[in-house]
PDB file of C-alpha atoms in Angstrom:
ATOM      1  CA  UNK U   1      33.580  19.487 -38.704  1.00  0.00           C
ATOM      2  CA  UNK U   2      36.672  18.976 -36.547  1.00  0.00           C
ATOM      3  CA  UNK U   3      37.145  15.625 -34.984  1.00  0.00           C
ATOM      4  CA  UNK U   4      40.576  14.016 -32.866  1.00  0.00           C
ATOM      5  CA  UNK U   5      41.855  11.369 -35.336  1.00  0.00           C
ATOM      6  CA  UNK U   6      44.221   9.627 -32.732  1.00  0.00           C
ATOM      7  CA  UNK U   7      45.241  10.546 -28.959  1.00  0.00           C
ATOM      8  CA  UNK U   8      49.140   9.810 -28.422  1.00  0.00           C
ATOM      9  CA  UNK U   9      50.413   9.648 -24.504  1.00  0.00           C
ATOM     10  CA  UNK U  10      53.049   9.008 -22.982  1.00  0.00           C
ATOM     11  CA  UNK U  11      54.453   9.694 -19.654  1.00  0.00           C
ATOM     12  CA  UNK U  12      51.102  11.237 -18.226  1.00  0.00           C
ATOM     13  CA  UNK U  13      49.344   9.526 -15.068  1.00  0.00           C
ATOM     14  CA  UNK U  14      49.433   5.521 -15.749  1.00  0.00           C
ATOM     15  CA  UNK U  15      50.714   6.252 -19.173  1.00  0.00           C
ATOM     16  CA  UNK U  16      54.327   5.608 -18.936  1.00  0.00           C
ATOM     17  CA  UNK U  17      55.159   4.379 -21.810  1.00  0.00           C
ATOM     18  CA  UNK U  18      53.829   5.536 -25.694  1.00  0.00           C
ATOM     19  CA  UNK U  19      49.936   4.527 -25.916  1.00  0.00           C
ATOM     20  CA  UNK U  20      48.417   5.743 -29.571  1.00  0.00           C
ATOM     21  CA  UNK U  21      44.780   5.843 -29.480  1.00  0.00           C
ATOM     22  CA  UNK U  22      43.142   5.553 -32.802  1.00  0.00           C
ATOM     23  CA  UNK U  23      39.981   7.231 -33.199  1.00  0.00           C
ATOM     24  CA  UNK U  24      37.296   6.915 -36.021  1.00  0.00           C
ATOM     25  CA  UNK U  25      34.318   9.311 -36.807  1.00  0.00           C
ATOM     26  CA  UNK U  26      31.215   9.296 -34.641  1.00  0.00           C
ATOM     27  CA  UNK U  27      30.851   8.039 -31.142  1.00  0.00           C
ATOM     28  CA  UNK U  28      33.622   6.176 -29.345  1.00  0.00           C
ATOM     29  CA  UNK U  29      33.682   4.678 -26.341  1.00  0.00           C
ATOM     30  CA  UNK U  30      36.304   3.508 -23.719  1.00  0.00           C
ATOM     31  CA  UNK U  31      35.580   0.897 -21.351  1.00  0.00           C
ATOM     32  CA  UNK U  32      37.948  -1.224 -18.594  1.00  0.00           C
ATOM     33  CA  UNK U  33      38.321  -2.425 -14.937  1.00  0.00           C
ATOM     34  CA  UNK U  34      38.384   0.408 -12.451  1.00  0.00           C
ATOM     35  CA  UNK U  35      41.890   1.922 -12.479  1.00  0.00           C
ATOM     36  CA  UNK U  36      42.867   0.918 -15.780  1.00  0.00           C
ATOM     37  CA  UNK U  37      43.098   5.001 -16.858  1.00  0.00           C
ATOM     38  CA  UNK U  38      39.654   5.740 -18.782  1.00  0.00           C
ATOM     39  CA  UNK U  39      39.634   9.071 -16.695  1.00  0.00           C
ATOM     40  CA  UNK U  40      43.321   9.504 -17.996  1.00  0.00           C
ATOM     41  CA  UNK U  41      42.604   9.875 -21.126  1.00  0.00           C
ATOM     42  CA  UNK U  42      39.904  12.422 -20.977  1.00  0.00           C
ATOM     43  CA  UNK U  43      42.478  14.505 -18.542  1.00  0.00           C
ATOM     44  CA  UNK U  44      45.263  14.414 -21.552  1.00  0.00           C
ATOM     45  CA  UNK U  45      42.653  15.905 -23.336  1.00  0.00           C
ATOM     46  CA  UNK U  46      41.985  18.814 -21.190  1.00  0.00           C
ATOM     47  CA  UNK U  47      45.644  19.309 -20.195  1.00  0.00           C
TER      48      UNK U  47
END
């Protein structure tokens, strides 16, 4: 099975500077206010 161990941004949308994501196995979730770049994050991904 193939799974994203950590996400690493920077420079992308609200991301200016470096943001590491850890990740474990299973389900993970992302919550925050409205505008705080949850949507980002899934956009990385797909870019």
């Amino acid at each position: 099975m193939v799974y994203i161990k950590r996400i690493e941004l920077r420079g992308f949308k609200t991301f200016s500077r470096k943001v590491t994501l850890k990740l474990g196995r299973g389900l993970t979730v992302i919550t925050g206010p409205n505008g705080s770049g949850k949507s980002n994050i899934l956009d990385a991904l797909r870019f």
